[in-house]
Short mmCIF file of C-alpha atoms and ligand atoms in Angstrom, two decimals:
data_model
loop_
_atom_site.label_atom_id
_atom_site.label_comp_id
_atom_site.label_asym_id
_atom_site.label_seq_id
_atom_site.Cartn_x
_atom_site.Cartn_y
_atom_site.Cartn_z
CA UNK T 16 -31.93 -14.94 23.12
CA UNK T 17 -31.45 -13.20 19.78
CA UNK T 18 -30.99 -9.53 20.52
CA UNK T 19 -28.41 -8.68 17.93
CA UNK T 20 -26.61 -5.75 16.38
CA UNK T 21 -24.97 -5.70 12.98
CA UNK T 22 -22.25 -3.10 12.50
CA UNK T 23 -19.98 -2.39 9.57
CA UNK T 24 -18.96 0.33 7.14
CA UNK T 25 -21.32 1.53 4.40
CA UNK T 26 -21.26 -0.99 1.57
CA UNK T 27 -20.25 -3.96 3.74
CA UNK T 28 -23.63 -5.56 3.01
CA UNK T 29 -25.31 -5.09 6.38
CA UNK T 30 -28.78 -4.50 4.98
CA UNK T 31 -28.72 -7.56 2.72
CA UNK T 32 -27.36 -9.83 5.41
CA UNK T 33 -29.59 -8.41 8.14
CA UNK T 34 -32.71 -9.29 6.16
CA UNK T 35 -31.52 -12.86 5.57
CA UNK T 36 -30.35 -13.51 9.11
CA UNK T 37 -33.48 -12.03 10.67
CA UNK T 38 -35.62 -14.17 8.39
CA UNK T 39 -33.69 -17.27 9.37
CA UNK T 40 -33.94 -16.49 13.09
CA UNK T 41 -37.53 -15.33 12.86
CA UNK T 42 -36.87 -11.91 14.37
CA UNK T 43 -37.47 -8.46 12.83
CA UNK T 44 -34.58 -6.73 11.05
CA UNK T 45 -34.74 -3.12 12.14
CA UNK T 46 -32.77 -0.80 9.86
CA UNK T 47 -32.59 2.86 10.82
CA UNK T 48 -31.54 3.74 7.25
CA UNK T 49 -34.64 1.99 5.86
CA UNK T 50 -36.93 3.70 8.36
CA UNK T 51 -35.47 7.08 7.41
CA UNK T 52 -35.78 6.38 3.67
CA UNK T 53 -39.40 5.31 4.07
CA UNK T 54 -40.18 8.51 5.97
CA UNK T 55 -38.43 10.62 3.34
CA UNK T 56 -40.43 8.95 0.59
CA UNK T 57 -43.69 9.52 2.44
CA UNK T 58 -42.65 13.08 3.26
CA UNK T 59 -43.42 12.71 6.96
CA UNK T 60 -42.12 15.32 9.46
CA UNK T 61 -39.41 12.84 10.50
CA UNK T 62 -38.42 12.37 6.85
CA UNK T 63 -38.27 16.09 6.24
CA UNK T 64 -36.06 16.53 9.27
CA UNK T 65 -33.68 13.72 8.32
CA UNK T 66 -33.33 14.32 4.57
CA UNK T 67 -30.66 17.02 4.43
CA UNK T 68 -28.37 15.10 6.80
CA UNK T 69 -28.73 11.86 4.90
CA UNK T 70 -28.20 13.43 1.48
CA UNK T 71 -24.97 14.99 2.77
CA UNK T 72 -23.79 11.66 4.24
CA UNK T 73 -23.90 12.98 7.79
CA UNK T 74 -25.56 11.36 10.79
CA UNK T 75 -29.09 12.47 11.59
CA UNK T 76 -29.05 14.21 15.01
CA UNK T 77 -29.28 11.83 17.97
CA UNK T 78 -32.36 13.63 19.31
CA UNK T 79 -34.29 12.46 16.24
CA UNK T 80 -32.75 9.01 15.84
CA UNK T 81 -32.89 7.95 19.48
CA UNK T 82 -36.63 8.53 19.79
CA UNK T 83 -37.28 6.66 16.58
CA UNK T 84 -35.33 3.62 17.79
CA UNK T 85 -36.87 3.75 21.25
CA UNK T 86 -40.37 3.62 19.74
CA UNK T 87 -39.47 0.82 17.34
CA UNK T 88 -37.87 -1.43 19.95
CA UNK T 89 -40.93 -1.07 22.17
CA UNK T 90 -43.15 -2.63 19.50
CA UNK T 91 -44.57 -6.06 20.13
CA UNK T 92 -42.68 -7.90 17.37
CA UNK T 93 -39.30 -6.93 18.88
CA UNK T 94 -40.09 -8.28 22.32
CA UNK T 95 -38.40 -11.66 21.91
CA UNK T 96 -35.52 -10.61 19.70
CA UNK T 97 -34.40 -8.29 16.94
CA UNK T 98 -31.51 -7.54 14.62
CA UNK T 99 -30.69 -3.87 14.73
CA UNK T 100 -28.90 -2.52 11.64
CA UNK T 101 -27.53 1.03 11.57
CA UNK T 102 -27.81 1.79 15.27
CA UNK T 103 -25.89 2.62 17.40
CA UNK T 104 -23.64 4.66 15.13
CA UNK T 105 -21.75 6.78 17.68
CA UNK T 106 -20.80 6.36 21.34
CA UNK T 107 -23.67 8.53 22.59
CA UNK T 108 -26.10 6.16 20.84
CA UNK T 109 -24.44 3.21 22.62
CA UNK T 110 -25.33 4.81 25.95
CA UNK T 111 -28.84 5.55 24.74
CA UNK T 112 -29.35 1.99 23.54
CA UNK T 113 -28.19 0.68 26.92
CA UNK T 114 -30.80 2.90 28.54
CA UNK T 115 -33.60 1.90 26.15
CA UNK T 116 -32.91 -1.79 26.70
CA UNK T 117 -32.63 -1.36 30.45
CA UNK T 118 -36.12 0.13 30.49
CA UNK T 119 -37.34 -2.89 28.55
CA UNK T 120 -35.46 -5.29 30.85
CA UNK T 121 -33.34 -6.50 27.96
CA UNK T 122 -29.72 -6.58 26.84
CA UNK T 123 -27.69 -7.15 23.69
CA UNK T 124 -26.58 -10.75 23.24
CA UNK T 125 -24.18 -10.49 20.31
CA UNK T 126 -22.73 -7.88 17.97
CA UNK T 127 -21.85 -8.85 14.41
CA UNK T 128 -19.07 -6.85 12.83
CA UNK T 129 -19.07 -7.17 9.06
CA UNK T 130 -15.74 -6.23 7.53
CA UNK T 131 -14.53 -5.34 4.04
CA UNK T 132 -11.69 -3.13 2.79
CA UNK T 133 -12.21 0.43 1.67
CA UNK T 134 -11.59 -0.03 -2.07
CA UNK T 135 -14.14 -2.84 -2.21
CA UNK T 136 -16.64 -0.69 -0.30
CA UNK T 137 -16.32 2.29 -2.66
CA UNK T 138 -16.64 0.02 -5.68
CA UNK T 139 -19.78 -1.68 -4.33
CA UNK T 140 -21.40 1.61 -3.37
CA UNK T 141 -20.71 3.15 -6.76
CA UNK T 142 -22.22 0.08 -8.39
CA UNK T 143 -25.32 0.39 -6.25
CA UNK T 144 -25.51 4.12 -7.02
CA UNK T 145 -25.71 3.31 -10.72
CA UNK T 146 -28.43 0.69 -10.12
CA UNK T 147 -30.66 2.29 -7.50
CA UNK T 148 -29.84 5.97 -7.60
CA UNK T 149 -29.93 6.41 -3.84
CA UNK T 150 -29.48 10.15 -3.32
CA UNK T 151 -26.63 9.61 -0.85
CA UNK T 152 -24.69 7.35 -3.24
CA UNK T 153 -22.63 9.91 -5.19
CA UNK T 154 -18.87 9.37 -5.00
CA UNK T 155 -18.26 12.46 -2.90
CA UNK T 156 -20.99 11.55 -0.40
CA UNK T 157 -19.83 7.91 -0.30
CA UNK T 158 -16.31 8.99 0.66
CA UNK T 159 -17.77 11.26 3.29
CA UNK T 160 -19.92 8.42 4.72
CA UNK T 161 -16.84 6.19 4.99
CA UNK T 162 -15.07 8.99 6.86
CA UNK T 163 -18.05 9.42 9.20
CA UNK T 164 -17.94 5.66 9.85
CA UNK T 165 -14.22 5.76 10.70
CA UNK T 166 -14.53 8.82 12.91
CA UNK T 167 -17.84 8.28 14.67
CA UNK T 168 -18.87 4.63 14.41
CA UNK T 169 -15.62 2.63 14.51
CA UNK T 170 -14.74 3.95 18.01
CA UNK T 171 -17.83 2.34 19.54
CA UNK T 172 -16.52 -1.11 18.64
CA UNK T 173 -14.10 -0.95 21.55
CA UNK T 174 -17.07 -0.66 23.91
CA UNK T 175 -18.60 -3.90 22.65
CA UNK T 176 -15.17 -5.52 22.47
CA UNK T 177 -14.70 -4.83 26.16
CA UNK T 178 -18.04 -6.48 26.80
CA UNK T 179 -16.83 -9.46 24.74
CA UNK T 180 -19.90 -9.31 22.49
CA UNK T 181 -18.28 -8.91 19.07
CA UNK T 182 -18.15 -11.61 16.41
CA UNK T 183 -16.16 -10.51 13.36
CA UNK T 184 -17.26 -11.78 9.97
CA UNK T 185 -15.56 -11.30 6.60
CA UNK T 186 -18.03 -9.56 4.28
CA UNK T 187 -16.17 -10.45 1.06
CA UNK T 188 -17.38 -13.15 -1.31
CA UNK T 189 -20.74 -14.54 -2.35
CA UNK T 190 -23.81 -13.29 -0.46
CA UNK T 191 -24.78 -16.87 0.50
CA UNK T 192 -21.31 -17.61 1.83
CA UNK T 193 -21.35 -14.49 3.99
CA UNK T 194 -24.77 -15.49 5.38
CA UNK T 195 -23.40 -18.94 6.25
CA UNK T 196 -20.40 -17.36 7.98
CA UNK T 197 -22.66 -15.12 10.04
CA UNK T 198 -24.91 -17.98 11.12
CA UNK T 199 -21.81 -19.94 12.15
CA UNK T 200 -20.46 -16.95 14.11
CA UNK T 201 -23.76 -16.60 15.96
CA UNK T 202 -23.44 -20.14 17.29
CA UNK T 203 -20.27 -19.19 19.15
P1 ADP U 24 -25.13 2.76 4.95
O1 ADP U 24 -25.07 1.43 5.64
O2 ADP U 24 -24.90 2.64 3.47
O3 ADP U 24 -24.27 3.81 5.59
P2 ADP U 24 -27.80 3.28 6.04
O4 ADP U 24 -28.95 2.90 5.23
O5 ADP U 24 -27.48 2.47 7.25
O6 ADP U 24 -26.59 3.32 5.02
O7 ADP U 24 -27.93 4.80 6.50
C1 ADP U 24 -28.14 5.84 5.58
C2 ADP U 24 -28.07 7.19 6.29
O8 ADP U 24 -29.11 7.26 7.30
C3 ADP U 24 -26.77 7.48 7.07
O9 ADP U 24 -25.74 7.98 6.24
C4 ADP U 24 -27.28 8.51 8.09
O10 ADP U 24 -27.40 9.78 7.52
C5 ADP U 24 -28.68 8.02 8.43
N1 ADP U 24 -28.67 7.15 9.63
C6 ADP U 24 -28.92 5.82 9.68
N2 ADP U 24 -28.80 5.34 10.93
C7 ADP U 24 -28.44 6.39 11.72
C8 ADP U 24 -28.12 6.56 13.09
N3 ADP U 24 -28.13 5.53 13.95
N4 ADP U 24 -27.81 7.80 13.54
C9 ADP U 24 -27.78 8.83 12.71
N5 ADP U 24 -28.02 8.75 11.40
C10 ADP U 24 -28.36 7.56 10.89
#
C-alpha cells in the first residue's frame, strides 16, 4: 500500500518531488504548506490564524494543523494511499498522526527522507524567493526555518528510523534524476 511521508529540510525539493511521485503512483499529494497558503490567499479563518506563524518561519500551532490534517486524510481520495508532505513536523505531530491513522485503520508504509546540505538549501530558497516572492522566503526567515527544521523536525526521524520505515534519498542533482531515485527507493 502507498501510504507515504516525505520529510526533508526546507528547500530540499519535497513539494516538487511529492507532486511527481504522487502522480506516478496515482495517489494524492497532500502538502500542509500548500493547504495553508491556499487558505491565506482566500483569507479563510484558518488562513488568518496561520499567516503570522508562517511569515515568521515558525510552525503553526499543532491545535490548528492537526485538525486540518485529520480532516484531509479522512477524505475519500486518500483512502487507498497518499503522500503526505510537511506533516508531521514535530514529535507531537508524529503521535497525532499515529492516532489519526489508527482511527482510519491505516498505517504508514514508508518514509522518504530527502537530503541536501545547508548551503545548497539556502541558495535554492533565495533563488525561489526572487522568482515567486513567497512571503516566508526572505533570508532571515529562511535561516530561521532551517533552524526550526533542525530543532523540531529532525528529531522525529529517529522515531521512524526505529520503526525501520525510512528510505534516504539524495536531493541533489536534476529534478528527473531525484524522482528516479525516489521511485527506486520506494521499491525497497
Ligand atoms: P518548506 O518545505 O519550504 O519549509 P512548507 O510549504 O512545507 O515549506 O511550509 C511552509 C510553512 O507552513 C512552514 O514554515 C510552517 O509555518 C507551516 N507549516 C507547514 N506544515 C506544518 C506543520 N505540519 N505544522 C506546523 N506548521 C506547518
